[in-house]
Coordinates of C-alpha atoms in Angstrom, one line a residue:
M7 CA 117.1 100.5 104.1
R8 CA 116.3 103.7 102.4
R9 CA 113.4 105.8 103.6
E10 CA 110.6 105.0 101.1
P11 CA 110.8 101.1 101.3
L12 CA 111.0 101.4 105.1
L13 CA 107.9 103.8 104.9
N14 CA 106.1 101.5 102.6
L15 CA 106.8 98.6 105.2
M16 CA 105.5 100.7 108.1
I17 CA 102.2 101.5 106.3
A18 CA 101.5 97.8 105.4
L19 CA 102.3 96.9 109.0
A20 CA 100.0 99.7 110.4
L21 CA 97.0 98.7 108.1
L22 CA 97.5 95.1 109.2
A23 CA 97.8 96.1 113.0
V24 CA 94.5 98.1 112.9
P25 CA 92.1 95.3 112.5
L26 CA 94.1 93.0 114.8
A27 CA 93.9 95.6 117.6
A28 CA 90.1 96.1 116.7
Q29 CA 89.5 92.3 117.1
A30 CA 91.2 92.2 120.3
L31 CA 89.1 95.2 121.5
D32 CA 85.9 93.6 120.0
E33 CA 85.5 96.6 117.4
P34 CA 84.3 95.1 114.3
F35 CA 83.5 98.4 112.8
A36 CA 87.1 99.2 112.8
I37 CA 87.9 96.1 110.9
T38 CA 85.3 97.2 108.3
L39 CA 87.1 100.5 108.0
A40 CA 90.5 98.9 107.5
T41 CA 88.9 96.6 104.8
K42 CA 87.5 99.5 103.0
V43 CA 91.0 101.2 103.1
A44 CA 92.4 98.0 101.6
I45 CA 89.7 97.9 98.7
L46 CA 89.8 101.6 97.8
A47 CA 93.8 101.3 97.9
L48 CA 93.5 98.5 95.4
A49 CA 91.3 100.5 93.2
G50 CA 94.0 103.4 93.6
V51 CA 96.7 100.9 92.7
G52 CA 94.8 100.3 89.3
L53 CA 94.6 103.9 88.5
N54 CA 98.1 104.5 89.6
I55 CA 99.3 102.0 86.8
A56 CA 97.7 104.2 84.2
L57 CA 98.4 107.4 85.9
G58 CA 101.5 107.0 87.7
L59 CA 103.3 104.7 85.2
G60 CA 101.7 105.6 82.1
G61 CA 100.9 109.5 82.5
M62 CA 97.1 108.7 81.7
V63 CA 94.9 111.0 83.5
S64 CA 91.6 109.1 83.4
L65 CA 88.3 110.4 85.1
G66 CA 86.5 107.3 84.0
H67 CA 87.9 104.6 86.2
A68 CA 84.7 104.3 87.9
A69 CA 83.4 102.5 84.9
F70 CA 85.8 99.7 85.8
F71 CA 85.1 99.9 89.3
G72 CA 81.4 99.6 88.6
I73 CA 82.0 96.9 86.0
G74 CA 83.6 94.7 88.9
G75 CA 80.7 95.5 91.1
Y76 CA 78.0 94.6 88.6
M77 CA 79.8 91.5 87.5
M78 CA 79.6 90.2 91.2
A79 CA 75.9 90.9 91.0
V80 CA 75.4 89.3 87.6
L81 CA 77.0 86.1 89.0
A82 CA 76.0 85.9 92.4
A83 CA 72.3 87.4 92.1
P84 CA 71.0 84.1 90.2
V85 CA 72.3 81.8 93.0
Q86 CA 70.4 84.1 95.6
A87 CA 67.2 83.8 93.5
Y88 CA 67.6 80.1 92.9
E89 CA 67.6 80.7 89.1
P90 CA 70.1 79.9 86.3
L91 CA 72.4 82.6 85.0
M92 CA 71.2 81.9 81.5
T93 CA 69.2 79.2 79.8
W94 CA 70.1 79.6 76.1
P95 CA 71.9 78.4 74.3
I96 CA 73.2 76.5 77.3
E97 CA 72.0 76.6 80.7
L98 CA 74.6 78.2 83.1
A99 CA 74.3 78.6 86.7
G100 CA 75.6 81.6 88.7
T101 CA 78.2 81.4 91.4
K102 CA 79.0 82.3 95.0
S103 CA 82.8 81.5 94.6
M104 CA 84.9 84.6 95.1
P105 CA 87.7 83.2 92.7
L106 CA 85.4 82.8 89.9
I107 CA 83.8 86.2 90.5
W108 CA 87.1 87.7 90.6
L109 CA 88.0 86.1 87.5
G110 CA 84.8 87.3 85.8
A111 CA 85.4 90.9 87.2
V112 CA 89.1 91.0 85.8
I113 CA 88.0 89.7 82.5
A114 CA 85.1 92.1 82.3
G115 CA 87.1 94.9 83.3
A116 CA 90.0 94.1 80.9
V117 CA 87.6 94.2 78.1
G118 CA 85.9 97.2 79.1
A119 CA 89.4 99.0 79.4
L120 CA 90.4 97.6 76.0
A121 CA 87.3 99.3 74.3
I122 CA 87.5 102.4 76.1
G123 CA 91.2 102.7 75.8
A124 CA 91.6 101.9 72.2
L125 CA 89.4 104.9 71.4
S126 CA 90.5 107.3 74.2
L127 CA 94.2 106.9 73.6
R128 CA 93.7 108.1 70.1
T129 CA 93.4 111.5 71.9
S130 CA 95.5 113.1 74.8
G131 CA 95.5 115.8 77.3
V132 CA 92.1 117.2 78.2
Y133 CA 90.5 115.4 75.2
F134 CA 91.6 112.1 76.9
I135 CA 90.2 113.0 80.3
M136 CA 86.9 114.1 78.8
I137 CA 86.4 110.8 76.7
T138 CA 87.1 108.7 79.6
L139 CA 84.6 110.7 81.6
A140 CA 82.0 110.4 79.0
F141 CA 82.5 106.7 78.7
G142 CA 82.1 106.3 82.5
Q143 CA 78.9 108.3 82.5
M144 CA 77.5 106.3 79.7
L145 CA 77.9 103.3 81.7
Y146 CA 76.4 105.1 84.7
Y147 CA 73.2 105.9 83.0
F148 CA 73.0 102.4 81.3
A149 CA 73.0 100.9 85.1
I150 CA 70.3 103.5 86.0
S151 CA 68.1 102.2 83.1
W152 CA 68.9 98.6 83.9
P153 CA 65.8 97.3 85.6
A154 CA 67.0 93.7 86.0
Y155 CA 69.5 94.8 88.7
G156 CA 67.5 97.4 90.3
G157 CA 68.0 100.5 88.1
E158 CA 68.5 103.5 90.0
D159 CA 68.0 101.5 93.3
G160 CA 70.7 99.0 92.8
I161 CA 70.4 95.5 94.0
A162 CA 71.3 93.7 97.4
I163 CA 73.2 90.5 97.6
Y164 CA 72.0 89.1 100.9
V165 CA 74.6 86.3 101.3
R166 CA 78.3 87.0 101.1
N167 CA 80.2 85.1 98.6
G168 CA 82.8 82.5 99.9
F169 CA 86.3 81.8 99.5
P170 CA 87.8 78.1 99.9
G171 CA 88.9 77.6 103.6
L172 CA 87.7 80.9 105.0
N173 CA 84.6 82.3 106.7
T174 CA 84.1 85.5 104.7
L175 CA 81.5 86.6 107.1
D176 CA 84.0 86.9 109.7
P177 CA 85.2 90.6 109.5
L178 CA 88.7 89.7 110.4
Q179 CA 89.0 86.9 107.6
F180 CA 87.3 89.2 105.0
F181 CA 89.9 91.8 105.8
A182 CA 92.8 89.4 105.4
L183 CA 91.4 88.3 102.0
A184 CA 91.2 91.9 100.8
Y185 CA 94.5 92.7 102.4
A186 CA 96.2 89.8 100.6
V187 CA 94.9 90.8 97.2
L188 CA 96.1 94.3 97.8
L189 CA 99.7 93.0 98.6
A190 CA 99.6 90.9 95.4
A191 CA 98.6 93.9 93.4
L192 CA 101.3 96.1 95.1
W193 CA 103.8 93.4 94.4
L194 CA 102.7 93.3 90.6
T195 CA 102.9 96.9 90.2
H196 CA 106.5 97.1 91.7
R197 CA 107.5 94.2 89.3
L198 CA 105.8 95.9 86.4
G199 CA 107.6 99.3 87.2
G200 CA 111.1 97.7 87.1
S201 CA 110.4 95.5 84.0
P202 CA 111.2 96.2 80.4
F203 CA 107.8 97.0 79.6
G204 CA 107.6 99.3 82.6
L205 CA 110.6 101.2 81.6
A206 CA 109.5 101.6 78.0
L207 CA 106.1 102.7 79.4
A208 CA 107.9 105.3 81.3
G209 CA 109.7 106.4 78.2
A210 CA 106.4 106.6 76.4
R211 CA 105.2 108.9 79.2
Q212 CA 108.2 111.2 79.1
A213 CA 109.4 111.2 75.6
P214 CA 107.0 109.4 73.1
A215 CA 108.8 110.5 70.1
R216 CA 112.0 109.0 71.1
V217 CA 110.2 105.7 72.0
A218 CA 108.5 105.6 68.7
A219 CA 112.1 106.1 67.0
L220 CA 113.2 102.9 68.6
G221 CA 110.5 101.0 66.7
I222 CA 108.2 100.9 69.9
R223 CA 104.6 102.2 69.5
P224 CA 103.7 104.2 72.5
Y225 CA 100.0 103.7 71.7
R226 CA 100.2 99.7 72.3
L227 CA 102.3 100.3 75.4
K228 CA 99.6 102.7 76.9
L229 CA 96.8 100.6 75.9
A230 CA 98.3 97.5 77.6
A231 CA 98.9 99.5 80.7
F232 CA 95.3 100.8 80.7
V233 CA 93.9 97.4 80.3
L234 CA 95.8 96.1 83.2
S235 CA 94.8 99.3 85.1
G236 CA 91.1 98.5 84.4
A237 CA 91.4 94.9 85.4
V238 CA 92.9 95.8 88.8
T239 CA 90.2 98.5 89.4
A240 CA 87.3 96.0 88.4
L241 CA 88.8 93.5 90.9
A242 CA 88.5 96.3 93.7
G243 CA 85.0 96.9 92.5
A244 CA 84.0 93.2 93.0
L245 CA 85.5 93.3 96.5
Y246 CA 83.7 96.5 97.3
A247 CA 80.3 95.2 96.3
D248 CA 81.2 92.0 98.3
L249 CA 82.0 94.2 101.4
N250 CA 78.8 96.2 101.4
R251 CA 76.7 93.2 99.7
F252 CA 75.1 95.9 97.6
V253 CA 75.6 97.2 94.1
S254 CA 74.3 100.4 92.7
P255 CA 75.0 103.0 89.8
S256 CA 76.8 105.2 92.2
M257 CA 79.9 102.8 91.8
L258 CA 80.1 104.1 88.1
S259 CA 79.5 107.8 88.7
W260 CA 82.1 110.5 88.1
H261 CA 82.1 111.1 91.9
T262 CA 83.7 107.6 92.3
S263 CA 86.3 108.4 89.6
G264 CA 87.2 111.6 91.5
E265 CA 87.4 109.9 94.9
I266 CA 89.8 107.3 93.4
M267 CA 91.8 110.1 91.7
V268 CA 91.9 112.0 95.0
L269 CA 93.3 109.2 97.1
V270 CA 95.9 108.6 94.6
I271 CA 97.0 112.3 94.6
L272 CA 96.9 112.4 98.5
G273 CA 99.2 109.5 98.8
G274 CA 101.5 110.3 95.9
V275 CA 101.1 109.8 92.1
G276 CA 103.5 107.1 90.9
R277 CA 104.5 106.1 94.5
L278 CA 104.0 102.2 95.2
F279 CA 102.2 103.0 98.4
G280 CA 100.8 106.3 97.6
P281 CA 97.3 104.6 97.0
V282 CA 97.4 103.0 100.4
A283 CA 98.4 106.2 102.2
G284 CA 95.8 108.2 100.4
A285 CA 93.0 105.7 100.9
A286 CA 93.8 105.6 104.8
L287 CA 93.8 109.4 105.0
F288 CA 90.5 109.7 102.9
I289 CA 88.7 107.0 105.0
L290 CA 90.1 108.7 108.4
L291 CA 89.0 112.1 107.3
E292 CA 85.4 110.7 106.2
H293 CA 84.9 108.8 109.5
F294 CA 86.1 111.3 111.9
L295 CA 85.1 114.7 110.3
G296 CA 82.2 113.3 109.0
G297 CA 80.7 112.9 112.3
I298 CA 81.6 116.3 113.0
S299 CA 80.2 118.1 109.9
E300 CA 78.4 117.1 106.6
Y301 CA 80.8 119.5 105.0
W302 CA 83.8 117.7 105.7
Q303 CA 84.9 117.5 102.0
L304 CA 85.9 121.1 102.6
F305 CA 88.8 119.9 104.9
L306 CA 89.6 117.4 102.3
G307 CA 89.7 119.9 99.5
L308 CA 92.0 122.2 101.7
I309 CA 94.4 119.2 102.4
L310 CA 94.4 118.3 98.7
L311 CA 95.1 121.8 97.6
G312 CA 98.0 122.1 100.0
I313 CA 99.4 118.8 98.6
V314 CA 98.9 120.0 95.1
L315 CA 100.7 123.4 95.7
F316 CA 103.4 122.3 98.3
A317 CA 103.9 118.6 98.3
R318 CA 103.4 117.1 94.7
G319 CA 104.9 113.9 95.9
G320 CA 101.9 113.3 98.2
L321 CA 102.1 112.0 101.8
I322 CA 104.7 109.4 100.6
G323 CA 106.8 111.9 98.7
T324 CA 106.7 114.5 101.7
L325 CA 107.8 111.7 104.2
A326 CA 110.1 109.8 101.9
G327 CA 111.7 112.6 100.0
R328 CA 112.8 112.7 96.3
E329 CA 113.4 109.0 96.0
V330 CA 112.7 107.2 92.8
P331 CA 109.2 105.4 93.3
H332 CA 109.0 101.5 92.7
D333 CA 112.7 101.2 93.3

C-alpha cells in the first residue's frame, strides 16, 4: 500500500480509537472532543471540494455552516416549544428527527450555495474571496437581527434530536453517528475526484481556457462543485449545532470561515484526509494550549506559517510525500 492511503487509514483508525479508549477510561469529555474533530473535519471536507478540487478560495463557508445550524433550530425549536412550525397556508409541525433535519440542512445549504456561487463565480481571485466573505457577513448580521431565534444571544435546543435505533444522548453513539457521516463524505469526495466531473473540474482549475475549448463551461463545473461544497458544510453545521444543543450567529462569522480554512490548510489542501488531520491538530492545540494561555492562537499561527512556507502539502503532504491526492 502506498504511503498516503496507508496514512489515511491510520488517521481514520486513530480517530476511532480515541473515543473507544475514552469510553473504557470513563472520560466522556474526550469523546466529545473526538466528535468535534469529526464534525469540523466534515466542514473541512465541504470546503476542500471547493478549494482543493475547484480552486475556489472561499472565505464565506461559515454561511453554509450557519445555515445548517439554524435549519436545525428552525425545525427542532417548535417541537421544544410545543408549537407548529407554520400554520399558513398549511399547518406543519417541526421535527426532532436527525435524518429530516439533515435533509433540510443539505437542501438549505445547497440553495444558499447556488445563490451565492451564481454571483460570486462571475468574478475570480481576490474579488471572489471578498464577495463570498461579504455574503457570509450579510447572513451573520441577519442572524443577529433575527429575534425569533435569539438574535445576538442565539437559541438553546435543550433536548438532543434523535436518530432511529440510537441513543444520541450517549456520547459514544453520537460520535459514531458523526464519524459515519464523515466517512460517507470522504468516500463521496474520493469518488468525485476520480470521476469525469472531478477530472473536468481539475481541468477547469488548471486551464479553464482549454476546458472551454472542449465545449465545457468552467462556470457550470465550478458552480456545481460550490453547491455540493455548501451542502456538505451545511450538514456539518447541523451536526455541530446538535452537539452543542445551541445555535448562535457566531456560526456564521468570518472567524468560523477562517477556522475551517485553517484546518484544511493545516491538513493539506486537496488531500483526501487533509481536513481530518487538520481538524485533529486544531482541536488538540485549542484544548492543550488553550489551558496554558489565552493566546494559544499565537502558536497556531506559527505552525500555520511554517506549513505555508515549508510544507505546502500540509501534514498529509509532509508525511506522505508528493503523491497524487484522491488516488
